[in-house]
């Protein structure tokens, strides 16, 4: 058995050889590793499994052997799994599940069945217990454990929880002690996985400090194939947007990283050849002071000379001072959570910005050489053709580089949207839909199946575990056509895909910004494009 650092180097080489060569034909000796982490996200363009990178680093730091099997960079994932488990017998297999679905209407692709299939496959190859984690997993934790037959899941941060799980598997099996753990109570008369599911409180440790080496996955391959890599400056979000599920996965307490630690990590990625980053914070500028401090540290180390970066941001707080330091720190693009430019819709979505703030955010970005995208969320509770028109007209006048006109709000359990649909909180008077004549009005407390605002691609009872969307009925029978007509060919907008027309059984031209299997992006990145996907698509359209 190879030990210590040399073993880790071998593991690193092994992982990278596997990911480069699809694990075919590589001779293995049977080895005992404690933990094998598997990335199952094969969506293209590929996004690096940053969560696994952090978890693997933490486990290694605790002196535990860990392998990373990255199915995204393998040509044949089934063969990769077969070859790997023919040669390795880990004690625990950890599977990262980033996206439970693509959260995009009308594609509404659900990835849980494929995860269940992968788990069935792994069960035929190893007796190791299986633990799930990841942001998509954390949103639906118990349901996914139940649906896939996994032994365990970790809701929230995986770094410490997975180490505790390994320890408890070996000694006490005191599973109730492990924060974040979803587990099955022992059920002696039955075999694996049939006991009742128990959930511990989520794993959101504070203060937050992470390893900065970022060398457990092949970040450079992701940079080449995915055009960017990620870094987090904090975890958690203290906002309460009506539709957002971030609090389920990351918690509502802002857990800030030391700016020097963030900068160390950026330097590690630069050292691996990564030149473009996308911050993985829900909103970089919340809190503003922390964003400012991170930028100050980047400026102090002159990082802008070596890396450029993009961020998701709330529209407020944002001011000239922050815009200036962001641009000096290497920020080249911001995607703002605009949602709408109509006051009643901003209120419905529980946003604290005004439409004037959107105008100011775009102007500040322009003045500081930062490209700007505004993400809109059309079709929410109370949306009418007038409110959509008001938003689109305003955005056209404000002139961002681009705007994402997403139509349809993914309804997540445990969010304000789910409450709206359940009729548990009545719609406020001023956001009640002004429905056209003859359109049935949703009744508070009415069954979801009869709610005319709900859109889905599955049969049976409405279940928010599956991709389920809200599009205000007031937008009429062809809401995407309505939105596209209002956009009227303005190339700055990413439009919703037009409804399937019964007479032709075809869909309209897609000019949307769904990054799920987006071949336009894949081709552009192959030819050398780098950056946030909206920026790459924008460049393609303007050239
Ligand atoms: C940044 C971001 C992006 C960026 C990514 C940039 C980059 N270079 O990384 C971009 C814009 C490209 C993007 C694209 C998409 N995204 Co996105 N994105 C995010 C965001 C804000 C952060 C994700 C992230 O990296 N977090 C940081 C890492 C460290 O956290 P983590 O993955 O959760 O890992 C931790 C734990 O989960 C756990 N863990 C992870 N793996 C494992 C494994 C084991 C075994 C264990 C025990 C624990 C564990 O430990 C980790 C460390 O603590 C999240 C929302 C959020 N706040 O998380 C949405 C989010 C993940 N995205 C989402 C979606 C839907 C998408 C798209 C599918 C959208 C689309 N249709 O185009 C694409 C998919 C792209 C792809 N190829 O996968 C959804 C997924 C929701 C769902 N239904 O599952 C989210 C949650 C946003 C939302 N609420 O809608 N995204």
Coordinates of C-alpha atoms and ligand atoms in Angstrom, one line a residue:
X1 CA 0.0 0.0 0.0
X2 CA 1.4 3.4 -0.9
X3 CA 1.1 5.9 1.9
X4 CA 1.1 9.6 2.6
X5 CA 2.1 12.1 0.0
X6 CA 3.4 9.7 -2.6
X7 CA 0.1 7.8 -2.4
X8 CA -1.7 11.0 -2.9
X9 CA 0.4 11.9 -5.9
X10 CA -0.4 8.5 -7.3
X11 CA -4.1 9.0 -6.7
X12 CA -3.9 12.4 -8.4
X13 CA -2.2 10.9 -11.4
X14 CA -4.6 8.0 -11.4
X15 CA -7.6 10.3 -11.4
X16 CA -6.2 12.5 -14.1
X17 CA -5.2 9.6 -16.3
X18 CA -8.6 8.1 -15.9
X19 CA -10.3 11.3 -16.8
X20 CA -8.1 11.9 -19.8
X21 CA -8.1 8.4 -21.1
X22 CA -11.6 7.3 -20.2
X23 CA -10.1 4.7 -17.9
X24 CA -9.8 2.2 -20.7
X25 CA -7.0 -0.2 -20.7
X26 CA -5.3 1.2 -17.6
X27 CA -3.8 -1.7 -15.6
X28 CA -5.0 -1.6 -12.0
X29 CA -3.9 -3.4 -8.9
X30 CA -6.8 -4.1 -6.5
X31 CA -6.5 -1.4 -3.8
X32 CA -8.4 -0.4 -0.7
X33 CA -9.3 3.2 -0.6
X34 CA -11.6 4.5 2.1
X35 CA -13.7 6.9 0.0
X36 CA -14.4 7.1 -3.7
X37 CA -16.1 10.3 -4.9
X38 CA -17.9 10.2 -8.2
X39 CA -19.1 13.1 -10.3
X40 CA -22.2 12.2 -12.3
X41 CA -22.9 15.5 -14.0
X42 CA -22.2 15.0 -17.7
X43 CA -24.0 18.0 -18.9
X44 CA -22.2 20.0 -21.6
X45 CA -20.6 22.5 -21.6
X46 CA -19.1 20.8 -18.6
X47 CA -18.9 22.6 -15.2
X48 CA -16.2 21.5 -12.8
X49 CA -17.5 19.6 -9.7
X50 CA -16.2 22.2 -7.3
X51 CA -18.1 20.6 -4.4
X52 CA -16.2 17.4 -4.9
X53 CA -12.9 19.3 -5.2
X54 CA -13.5 20.9 -1.7
X55 CA -14.8 17.6 -0.2
X56 CA -11.9 15.6 -1.5
X57 CA -9.4 18.2 -0.2
X58 CA -10.9 18.1 3.3
X59 CA -10.9 14.3 3.4
X60 CA -7.3 14.1 2.3
X61 CA -6.4 16.8 4.9
X62 CA -7.9 14.5 7.6
X63 CA -5.5 11.7 6.4
X64 CA -8.1 9.6 4.7
X65 CA -7.5 8.0 1.3
X66 CA -9.8 9.3 -1.4
X67 CA -10.2 8.7 -5.1
X68 CA -12.1 10.9 -7.4
X69 CA -13.8 9.3 -10.4
X70 CA -14.9 12.0 -12.7
X71 CA -17.5 10.6 -15.1
X72 CA -17.9 13.9 -16.9
X73 CA -14.4 13.6 -18.4
X74 CA -14.7 9.9 -19.2
X75 CA -15.7 8.8 -22.7
X76 CA -17.7 5.8 -21.5
X77 CA -19.0 6.2 -17.9
X78 CA -20.3 2.6 -17.6
X79 CA -16.9 1.2 -18.6
X80 CA -15.2 3.7 -16.3
X81 CA -17.3 2.5 -13.3
X82 CA -16.7 -1.2 -14.2
X83 CA -13.0 -0.8 -14.6
X84 CA -12.7 1.2 -11.4
X85 CA -14.6 -1.1 -9.2
X86 CA -12.9 -4.2 -10.6
X87 CA -9.7 -2.8 -9.1
X88 CA -10.9 -0.9 -6.0
X89 CA -12.9 -1.8 -3.0
X90 CA -13.7 1.5 -1.2
X91 CA -15.6 1.6 2.1
X92 CA -17.8 4.4 1.1
X93 CA -18.9 5.7 -2.3
X94 CA -19.9 9.4 -2.5
X95 CA -21.9 10.6 -5.4
X96 CA -22.2 14.3 -6.2
X97 CA -25.5 15.4 -7.6
X98 CA -25.4 19.0 -8.7
X99 CA -28.5 19.4 -10.8
X100 CA -31.7 17.6 -9.9
X101 CA -33.3 19.0 -13.1
X102 CA -32.4 21.8 -15.5
X103 CA -34.9 24.2 -13.9
X104 CA -35.8 25.4 -17.4
X105 CA -39.2 25.5 -19.1
X106 CA -40.1 24.0 -21.5
X107 CA -37.3 21.4 -21.5
X108 CA -38.0 20.5 -17.9
X109 CA -35.4 17.7 -17.9
X110 CA -35.3 15.6 -14.7
X111 CA -32.0 13.9 -13.8
X112 CA -33.1 11.9 -10.8
X113 CA -34.0 8.7 -12.8
X114 CA -30.5 8.7 -14.3
X115 CA -29.0 9.0 -10.8
X116 CA -31.1 6.0 -9.6
X117 CA -29.9 4.0 -12.6
X118 CA -26.2 4.9 -11.8
X119 CA -26.8 3.8 -8.2
X120 CA -28.3 0.5 -9.4
X121 CA -25.3 0.0 -11.6
X122 CA -22.8 0.8 -8.8
X123 CA -24.6 -1.7 -6.5
X124 CA -23.8 -4.5 -9.0
X125 CA -20.1 -3.5 -8.8
X126 CA -19.4 -2.9 -5.1
X127 CA -20.9 -3.6 -1.7
X128 CA -19.7 -0.2 -0.4
X129 CA -22.3 2.0 1.2
X130 CA -23.4 4.9 -1.0
X131 CA -23.8 8.5 0.2
X132 CA -25.2 11.3 -1.9
X133 CA -24.5 15.1 -1.8
X134 CA -24.5 18.2 -3.9
X135 CA -26.6 21.3 -4.2
X136 CA -29.4 19.6 -6.3
X137 CA -29.4 16.7 -3.8
X138 CA -29.7 19.1 -0.8
X139 CA -32.8 20.7 -2.1
X140 CA -34.7 17.4 -2.2
X141 CA -32.6 15.4 0.2
X142 CA -35.0 12.9 1.7
X143 CA -37.0 12.4 -1.5
X144 CA -33.8 11.6 -3.5
X145 CA -32.5 9.1 -0.9
X146 CA -36.0 7.5 -0.9
X147 CA -36.3 7.5 -4.7
X148 CA -32.8 6.2 -5.5
X149 CA -32.3 3.7 -2.7
X150 CA -29.0 5.3 -1.6
X151 CA -27.9 4.5 1.9
X152 CA -27.1 8.0 3.0
X153 CA -27.2 11.6 1.9
X154 CA -25.7 14.8 3.2
X155 CA -27.7 17.9 3.1
X156 CA -25.5 21.0 3.1
X157 CA -21.7 21.2 3.2
X158 CA -19.9 17.9 2.6
X159 CA -16.4 18.6 3.9
X160 CA -16.8 17.7 7.6
X161 CA -19.9 15.6 7.4
X162 CA -18.4 12.9 5.1
X163 CA -15.4 12.5 7.5
X164 CA -17.8 12.0 10.4
X165 CA -19.8 9.5 8.4
X166 CA -16.7 7.5 7.6
X167 CA -15.8 7.5 11.3
X168 CA -19.2 6.4 12.4
X169 CA -19.4 3.6 9.7
X170 CA -16.2 2.2 11.3
X171 CA -16.9 2.6 15.0
X172 CA -20.2 3.6 16.7
X173 CA -22.7 4.0 13.9
X174 CA -24.0 7.0 15.9
X175 CA -25.5 8.4 12.8
X176 CA -27.8 10.8 14.7
X177 CA -24.6 12.8 15.6
X178 CA -23.7 13.7 12.1
X179 CA -25.0 17.1 10.9
X180 CA -26.6 17.0 7.5
X181 CA -27.0 13.2 7.4
X182 CA -30.0 11.6 5.9
X183 CA -30.0 8.0 6.9
X184 CA -32.1 4.9 7.3
X185 CA -32.8 3.7 10.7
X186 CA -31.6 0.1 11.3
X187 CA -34.3 -2.4 10.5
X188 CA -32.8 -5.8 11.5
X189 CA -35.3 -8.0 9.7
X190 CA -34.7 -6.3 6.4
X191 CA -31.7 -6.0 4.2
X192 CA -30.0 -2.7 3.3
X193 CA -32.0 0.4 2.8
X194 CA -35.4 -0.4 4.0
X195 CA -35.6 1.3 7.4
X196 CA -37.4 4.6 7.9
X197 CA -35.5 7.6 6.7
X198 CA -34.2 10.0 9.3
X199 CA -32.9 13.5 8.8
X200 CA -30.5 15.3 11.0
X201 CA -30.2 19.1 11.0
X202 CA -28.4 20.4 7.8
X203 CA -24.6 20.8 7.7
X204 CA -23.9 24.5 7.5
X205 CA -20.8 24.9 9.6
X206 CA -19.7 28.3 10.6
X207 CA -17.1 29.9 10.4
X208 CA -16.3 28.7 7.0
X209 CA -12.8 27.9 6.0
X210 CA -11.9 25.7 3.0
X211 CA -8.8 24.1 1.5
X212 CA -7.3 26.3 -1.3
X213 CA -5.3 23.8 -3.3
X214 CA -8.1 22.8 -5.6
X215 CA -6.2 19.8 -7.1
X216 CA -8.5 16.9 -6.6
X217 CA -10.1 17.3 -10.0
X218 CA -8.8 18.3 -13.4
X219 CA -9.7 22.0 -13.3
X220 CA -7.7 22.8 -16.4
X221 CA -9.6 20.2 -18.5
X222 CA -12.8 21.9 -17.3
X223 CA -11.4 25.3 -18.2
X224 CA -10.6 24.1 -21.7
X225 CA -13.9 22.3 -22.3
X226 CA -16.2 24.5 -20.1
X227 CA -14.7 27.9 -20.7
X228 CA -14.5 28.8 -16.9
X229 CA -14.0 27.4 -13.4
X230 CA -15.7 28.3 -10.1
X231 CA -14.7 29.8 -6.8
X232 CA -16.8 30.5 -3.7
X233 CA -16.3 33.6 -1.5
X234 CA -19.0 32.6 0.9
X235 CA -22.0 30.2 1.5
X236 CA -25.6 30.9 2.4
X237 CA -28.0 33.6 1.4
X238 CA -30.1 35.8 3.8
X239 CA -32.6 37.0 1.2
X240 CA -36.0 35.5 0.8
X241 CA -36.8 35.6 -2.9
X242 CA -40.2 34.0 -3.5
X243 CA -38.9 31.3 -5.8
X244 CA -35.4 30.6 -4.6
X245 CA -34.2 27.2 -3.2
X246 CA -30.8 28.3 -2.1
X247 CA -31.7 28.4 1.6
X248 CA -32.5 24.7 1.4
X249 CA -29.1 23.8 0.3
X250 CA -26.9 26.5 1.7
X251 CA -28.8 28.0 4.7
X252 CA -29.8 31.6 5.4
X253 CA -26.8 32.6 7.4
X254 CA -24.0 34.2 5.4
X255 CA -20.9 32.3 6.0
X256 CA -18.0 34.4 4.8
X257 CA -14.6 33.2 3.8
X258 CA -11.5 35.1 4.6
X259 CA -10.6 37.2 1.5
X260 CA -7.0 36.0 1.7
X261 CA -8.2 32.4 1.6
X262 CA -10.3 33.1 -1.5
X263 CA -7.3 34.8 -3.2
X264 CA -5.0 31.9 -2.3
X265 CA -7.5 29.6 -4.0
X266 CA -7.7 31.8 -7.1
X267 CA -3.9 31.7 -7.3
X268 CA -4.0 27.9 -7.1
X269 CA -6.4 27.8 -10.1
X270 CA -4.2 30.3 -12.0
X271 CA -1.3 28.0 -11.3
X272 CA -3.3 25.2 -13.0
X273 CA -3.8 27.3 -16.2
X274 CA -7.3 28.6 -15.4
X275 CA -7.7 32.2 -16.7
X276 CA -11.5 32.7 -16.3
X277 CA -13.6 32.2 -13.3
X278 CA -17.3 32.4 -12.4
X279 CA -18.0 33.1 -8.8
X280 CA -20.3 30.4 -7.2
X281 CA -21.9 32.7 -4.7
X282 CA -25.6 33.1 -5.1
X283 CA -25.1 36.9 -5.0
X284 CA -21.5 38.2 -4.8
X285 CA -22.5 41.7 -3.4
X286 CA -24.3 40.3 -0.3
X287 CA -22.9 41.5 2.0
X288 CA -21.4 44.4 0.1
X289 CA -18.5 44.9 2.6
X290 CA -17.3 41.3 2.1
X291 CA -17.4 41.7 -1.7
X292 CA -15.4 44.8 -1.4
X293 CA -12.9 43.2 0.9
X294 CA -12.4 40.2 -1.5
X295 CA -11.8 42.7 -4.4
X296 CA -9.3 44.6 -2.3
X297 CA -7.4 41.5 -1.7
X298 CA -7.5 40.6 -5.4
X299 CA -6.2 44.1 -6.2
X300 CA -3.5 43.9 -3.6
X301 CA -2.2 40.7 -5.3
X302 CA -2.7 42.2 -8.9
X303 CA -4.9 39.2 -9.8
X304 CA -6.6 41.1 -12.6
X305 CA -3.4 40.7 -14.6
X306 CA -3.8 36.9 -14.5
X307 CA -7.5 36.2 -14.3
X308 CA -10.8 37.6 -15.3
X309 CA -14.0 36.8 -13.6
X310 CA -17.8 37.0 -13.7
X311 CA -20.4 37.0 -10.8
X312 CA -24.0 36.7 -10.1
X313 CA -25.2 39.8 -8.2
X314 CA -28.3 41.3 -6.6
X315 CA -29.3 44.6 -8.1
X316 CA -28.8 46.3 -4.7
X317 CA -26.5 47.2 -3.0
X318 CA -24.3 48.3 -5.9
X319 CA -22.5 51.7 -6.2
X320 CA -19.7 53.4 -8.1
X321 CA -17.1 52.5 -5.4
X322 CA -17.9 48.8 -5.6
X323 CA -18.1 48.8 -9.4
X324 CA -14.7 50.5 -9.5
X325 CA -12.9 48.0 -7.2
X326 CA -14.6 45.1 -8.9
X327 CA -13.3 46.2 -12.3
X328 CA -9.8 46.7 -10.8
X329 CA -10.0 43.2 -9.3
X330 CA -10.6 41.6 -12.7
X331 CA -14.4 41.4 -12.9
X332 CA -15.4 41.6 -16.5
X333 CA -19.1 40.7 -16.3
X334 CA -22.1 40.7 -14.0
X335 CA -25.3 38.8 -14.2
X336 CA -27.9 40.6 -12.1
X337 CA -30.9 39.0 -10.5
X338 CA -33.3 41.5 -12.1
X339 CA -36.4 39.3 -12.3
X340 CA -38.7 42.1 -13.5
X341 CA -38.9 45.8 -14.1
X342 CA -42.5 46.1 -13.0
X343 CA -43.1 47.2 -9.4
X344 CA -45.9 44.8 -8.7
X345 CA -43.8 41.8 -9.9
X346 CA -40.7 42.9 -8.0
X347 CA -42.9 43.0 -4.9
X348 CA -44.4 39.6 -5.7
X349 CA -40.9 38.1 -6.0
X350 CA -39.9 39.8 -2.8
X351 CA -37.2 41.8 -4.4
X352 CA -35.9 44.9 -2.6
X353 CA -34.7 46.7 -5.7
X354 CA -36.7 49.2 -7.8
X355 CA -36.6 49.4 -11.6
X356 CA -34.5 52.6 -11.3
X357 CA -31.9 50.5 -9.5
X358 CA -31.7 48.2 -12.6
X359 CA -31.0 51.3 -14.7
X360 CA -28.3 52.4 -12.3
X361 CA -26.7 49.0 -12.1
X362 CA -26.4 48.9 -15.9
X363 CA -25.0 52.4 -16.1
X364 CA -22.4 51.7 -13.4
X365 CA -21.2 48.6 -15.2
X366 CA -20.9 50.5 -18.4
X367 CA -18.9 53.2 -16.8
X368 CA -16.5 50.7 -15.3
X369 CA -16.0 48.5 -18.4
X370 CA -18.0 45.5 -16.9
X371 CA -20.4 43.6 -19.2
X372 CA -23.8 43.3 -17.9
X373 CA -26.6 40.7 -18.2
X374 CA -30.0 41.1 -16.6
X375 CA -31.8 37.8 -15.7
X376 CA -35.6 38.1 -15.9
X377 CA -38.1 35.7 -14.5
X378 CA -41.3 36.1 -16.4
X379 CA -44.7 34.4 -15.6
X380 CA -44.7 34.5 -11.8
X381 CA -47.8 35.1 -9.7
X382 CA -49.6 38.2 -10.9
X383 CA -47.8 38.5 -14.2
X384 CA -50.0 39.8 -17.1
X385 CA -49.2 40.8 -20.6
X386 CA -49.0 44.4 -19.4
X387 CA -46.4 43.6 -16.7
X388 CA -44.3 41.7 -19.2
X389 CA -44.5 44.5 -21.7
X390 CA -43.5 47.0 -19.0
X391 CA -40.5 44.9 -18.1
X392 CA -39.3 44.3 -21.7
X393 CA -39.8 47.9 -22.7
X394 CA -37.8 49.1 -19.7
X395 CA -35.0 46.7 -20.2
X396 CA -34.7 47.7 -23.9
X397 CA -34.4 51.3 -22.8
X398 CA -31.8 50.5 -20.1
X399 CA -29.6 48.7 -22.7
X400 CA -27.7 45.9 -20.9
X401 CA -25.5 43.8 -23.1
X402 CA -28.0 41.1 -22.8
X403 CA -31.1 40.0 -20.9
X404 CA -32.3 36.5 -20.1
X405 CA -36.1 36.3 -20.7
X406 CA -36.8 33.0 -18.8
X407 CA -40.4 32.2 -18.8
X408 CA -41.8 29.9 -16.0
X409 CA -40.8 29.8 -12.4
X410 CA -39.5 26.4 -11.1
X411 CA -41.6 25.7 -8.0
X412 CA -39.4 24.2 -5.3
X413 CA -40.9 22.7 -2.1
X414 CA -40.2 24.8 1.0
X415 CA -40.2 28.1 -0.9
X416 CA -42.6 31.0 -1.1
X417 CA -43.7 29.7 -4.6
X418 CA -44.9 26.4 -3.1
X419 CA -46.8 28.4 -0.5
X420 CA -48.5 30.5 -3.2
X421 CA -49.5 27.4 -5.1
X422 CA -50.8 25.7 -1.9
X423 CA -52.9 28.8 -1.3
X424 CA -51.4 29.0 2.2
X425 CA -50.5 32.6 1.7
X426 CA -53.1 34.5 -0.3
X427 CA -51.8 36.7 -3.1
X428 CA -51.6 40.4 -2.0
X429 CA -54.4 42.5 -3.5
X430 CA -52.1 44.6 -5.7
X431 CA -50.5 41.6 -7.3
X432 CA -53.6 39.6 -8.0
X433 CA -53.7 38.5 -11.6
X434 CA -55.9 40.6 -13.8
X435 CA -57.1 37.7 -15.9
X436 CA -58.6 38.1 -19.3
X437 CA -62.3 37.3 -19.6
X438 CA -63.1 33.6 -19.5
X439 CA -59.8 32.5 -17.9
X440 CA -60.4 30.5 -14.7
X441 CA -59.0 32.2 -11.7
X442 CA -56.9 30.1 -9.3
X443 CA -58.6 29.6 -6.0
X444 CA -56.6 29.7 -2.8
X445 CA -56.5 26.2 -1.5
X446 CA -57.5 24.7 -4.8
X447 CA -55.8 21.4 -5.7
X448 CA -52.6 21.9 -7.6
X449 CA -53.8 19.6 -10.4
X450 CA -56.5 22.1 -11.3
X451 CA -54.3 25.2 -10.9
X452 CA -54.2 26.6 -14.4
X453 CA -50.8 28.3 -13.7
X454 CA -49.0 25.0 -13.3
X455 CA -47.0 23.6 -16.2
X456 CA -45.3 20.2 -16.2
X457 CA -44.3 17.3 -18.4
X458 CA -45.3 14.4 -16.2
X459 CA -48.7 12.8 -15.4
X460 CA -50.3 12.0 -12.1
X461 CA -50.4 14.2 -9.0
X462 CA -48.5 17.5 -9.0
X463 CA -45.2 16.8 -7.2
X464 CA -42.6 19.6 -6.8
X465 CA -39.9 17.0 -6.6
X466 CA -40.3 16.7 -10.4
X467 CA -39.8 19.8 -12.6
X468 CA -42.9 21.8 -12.1
X469 CA -43.3 25.4 -13.3
X470 CA -45.6 28.3 -12.7
X471 CA -46.7 30.5 -15.6
X472 CA -49.4 33.0 -14.9
X473 CA -52.5 32.0 -16.7
X474 CA -53.1 35.6 -17.5
X475 CA -50.4 35.4 -20.2
X476 CA -52.9 33.3 -22.3
X477 CA -52.5 30.0 -24.1
X478 CA -49.2 30.8 -25.8
X479 CA -47.1 32.8 -23.2
X480 CA -43.8 32.2 -25.0
X481 CA -45.1 33.6 -28.2
X482 CA -46.4 36.6 -26.3
X483 CA -43.0 37.2 -24.8
X484 CA -41.2 36.7 -28.1
X485 CA -43.6 39.1 -29.8
X486 CA -42.8 41.7 -27.2
X487 CA -39.1 41.2 -27.5
X488 CA -39.7 41.6 -31.3
X489 CA -36.4 40.2 -32.4
X490 CA -34.2 42.4 -30.2
X491 CA -30.9 40.3 -30.3
X492 CA -29.9 41.3 -26.8
X493 CA -32.6 39.1 -25.3
X494 CA -32.4 35.3 -24.8
X495 CA -35.9 34.4 -25.6
X496 CA -38.1 31.5 -24.3
X497 CA -38.5 28.7 -26.8
X498 CA -41.9 29.0 -28.5
X499 CA -44.6 26.6 -27.6
X500 CA -45.1 23.3 -29.5
X501 CA -47.6 24.1 -32.1
X502 CA -50.2 21.4 -32.4
X503 CA -50.6 22.0 -36.1
X504 CA -46.9 21.4 -36.9
X505 CA -45.7 19.5 -33.9
X506 CA -42.5 21.5 -33.9
X507 CA -41.1 24.0 -31.6
X508 CA -40.0 27.5 -32.5
X509 CA -36.4 28.5 -33.1
X510 CA -34.4 28.3 -29.8
X511 CA -32.5 31.4 -28.9
X512 CA -32.7 30.7 -25.2
X513 CA -30.0 30.5 -22.6
X514 CA -30.4 26.9 -21.4
X515 CA -26.9 25.6 -20.8
X516 CA -28.1 22.0 -20.7
X517 CA -26.5 20.3 -23.7
X518 CA -26.0 23.6 -25.5
X519 CA -24.1 22.7 -28.6
X520 CA -23.7 26.3 -29.7
X521 CA -21.7 26.9 -26.6
X522 CA -19.8 23.7 -26.8
X523 CA -18.7 24.5 -30.4
X524 CA -17.7 28.1 -29.4
X525 CA -15.6 26.9 -26.5
X526 CA -13.9 24.3 -28.7
X527 CA -12.9 27.2 -30.9
X528 CA -11.4 29.1 -28.0
X529 CA -14.3 31.1 -26.5
X530 CA -14.0 31.6 -22.8
X531 CA -16.2 33.3 -20.2
X532 CA -19.6 33.3 -18.7
X533 CA -22.0 31.5 -21.0
X534 CA -24.3 34.5 -21.5
X535 CA -21.2 36.5 -22.6
X536 CA -20.1 33.8 -25.1
X537 CA -23.6 33.6 -26.5
X538 CA -23.8 37.3 -26.7
X539 CA -20.5 37.5 -28.5
X540 CA -21.6 34.9 -31.0
X541 CA -24.8 36.8 -31.7
X542 CA -23.1 40.1 -32.2
X543 CA -20.4 38.8 -34.5
Ligands
LIG1 C1 -22.6 29.3 -10.0 C2 -23.7 28.5 -10.5 C3 -23.8 28.2 -11.9 C4 -22.7 28.6 -12.8 C5 -21.5 27.7 -12.6 C6 -20.2 28.3 -12.8 C7 -19.0 27.5 -12.4 N1 -17.9 27.6 -13.1 O1 -19.1 26.7 -11.5 C8 -23.4 28.5 -14.2 C9 -24.0 29.8 -14.6 C10 -22.5 27.9 -15.3 C11 -24.5 27.5 -13.8 C12 -25.2 26.7 -14.8 C13 -26.2 25.9 -14.5 N2 -26.9 25.8 -13.3 CO1 -26.3 26.7 -11.7 N3 -25.8 27.4 -10.0 C14 -24.7 28.0 -9.6 C15 -24.8 28.2 -8.1 C16 -25.1 29.7 -7.8 C17 -23.6 27.7 -7.3 C18 -23.2 26.3 -7.5 C19 -21.9 26.0 -6.9 O2 -20.9 25.7 -7.5 N4 -21.8 26.0 -5.5 C20 -20.6 25.8 -4.8 C21 -20.3 24.3 -4.4 C22 -19.1 24.2 -3.6 O3 -21.4 23.9 -3.7 P1 -22.0 22.4 -3.9 O4 -21.9 22.0 -5.3 O5 -23.4 22.4 -3.3 O6 -21.1 21.4 -3.0 C23 -21.2 21.3 -1.6 C24 -22.3 20.4 -1.1 O7 -23.4 20.3 -2.0 C25 -21.6 19.1 -0.8 N5 -21.4 18.2 -1.9 C26 -21.2 18.3 -3.2 N6 -21.0 17.2 -3.8 C27 -21.0 16.2 -2.8 C28 -20.8 14.8 -2.9 C29 -20.8 14.1 -1.7 C30 -20.6 12.6 -1.7 C31 -21.1 14.8 -0.5 C32 -21.2 14.0 0.8 C33 -21.3 16.1 -0.4 C34 -21.2 16.8 -1.6 O8 -20.3 19.5 -0.4 C35 -19.9 20.7 -1.2 C36 -19.0 21.5 -0.4 O9 -19.6 21.9 0.8 C37 -26.0 27.3 -7.7 C38 -26.9 27.8 -6.5 C39 -26.2 27.7 -5.2 N7 -26.2 28.7 -4.4 O10 -25.6 26.7 -4.9 C40 -26.8 27.2 -9.0 C41 -27.5 25.9 -9.3 C42 -26.7 24.7 -8.8 N8 -27.7 25.8 -10.7 C43 -28.7 25.3 -11.1 C44 -29.0 25.0 -12.5 C45 -30.4 24.4 -12.8 C46 -28.1 25.2 -13.5 C47 -28.3 24.8 -15.0 C48 -28.8 23.4 -15.2 C49 -29.1 25.9 -15.6 C50 -29.4 25.7 -17.1 N9 -30.6 25.1 -17.4 O11 -28.7 26.1 -17.9 C51 -26.8 24.9 -15.5 C52 -26.1 23.6 -15.3 C53 -24.6 23.7 -15.8 C54 -23.9 22.3 -15.6 N10 -23.1 22.0 -16.6 O12 -24.0 21.6 -14.7 C55 -29.7 24.9 -10.0 C56 -29.9 23.5 -9.7 C57 -31.3 23.3 -9.1 C58 -31.8 21.9 -9.3 N11 -33.1 21.8 -9.6 O13 -31.1 21.0 -9.1 C59 -29.0 25.8 -8.8 C60 -29.2 25.2 -7.4 C61 -29.7 27.2 -8.9 C62 -31.2 27.2 -8.7 N12 -31.7 27.2 -7.5 O14 -31.9 27.1 -9.6 N13 -24.8 27.5 -12.5

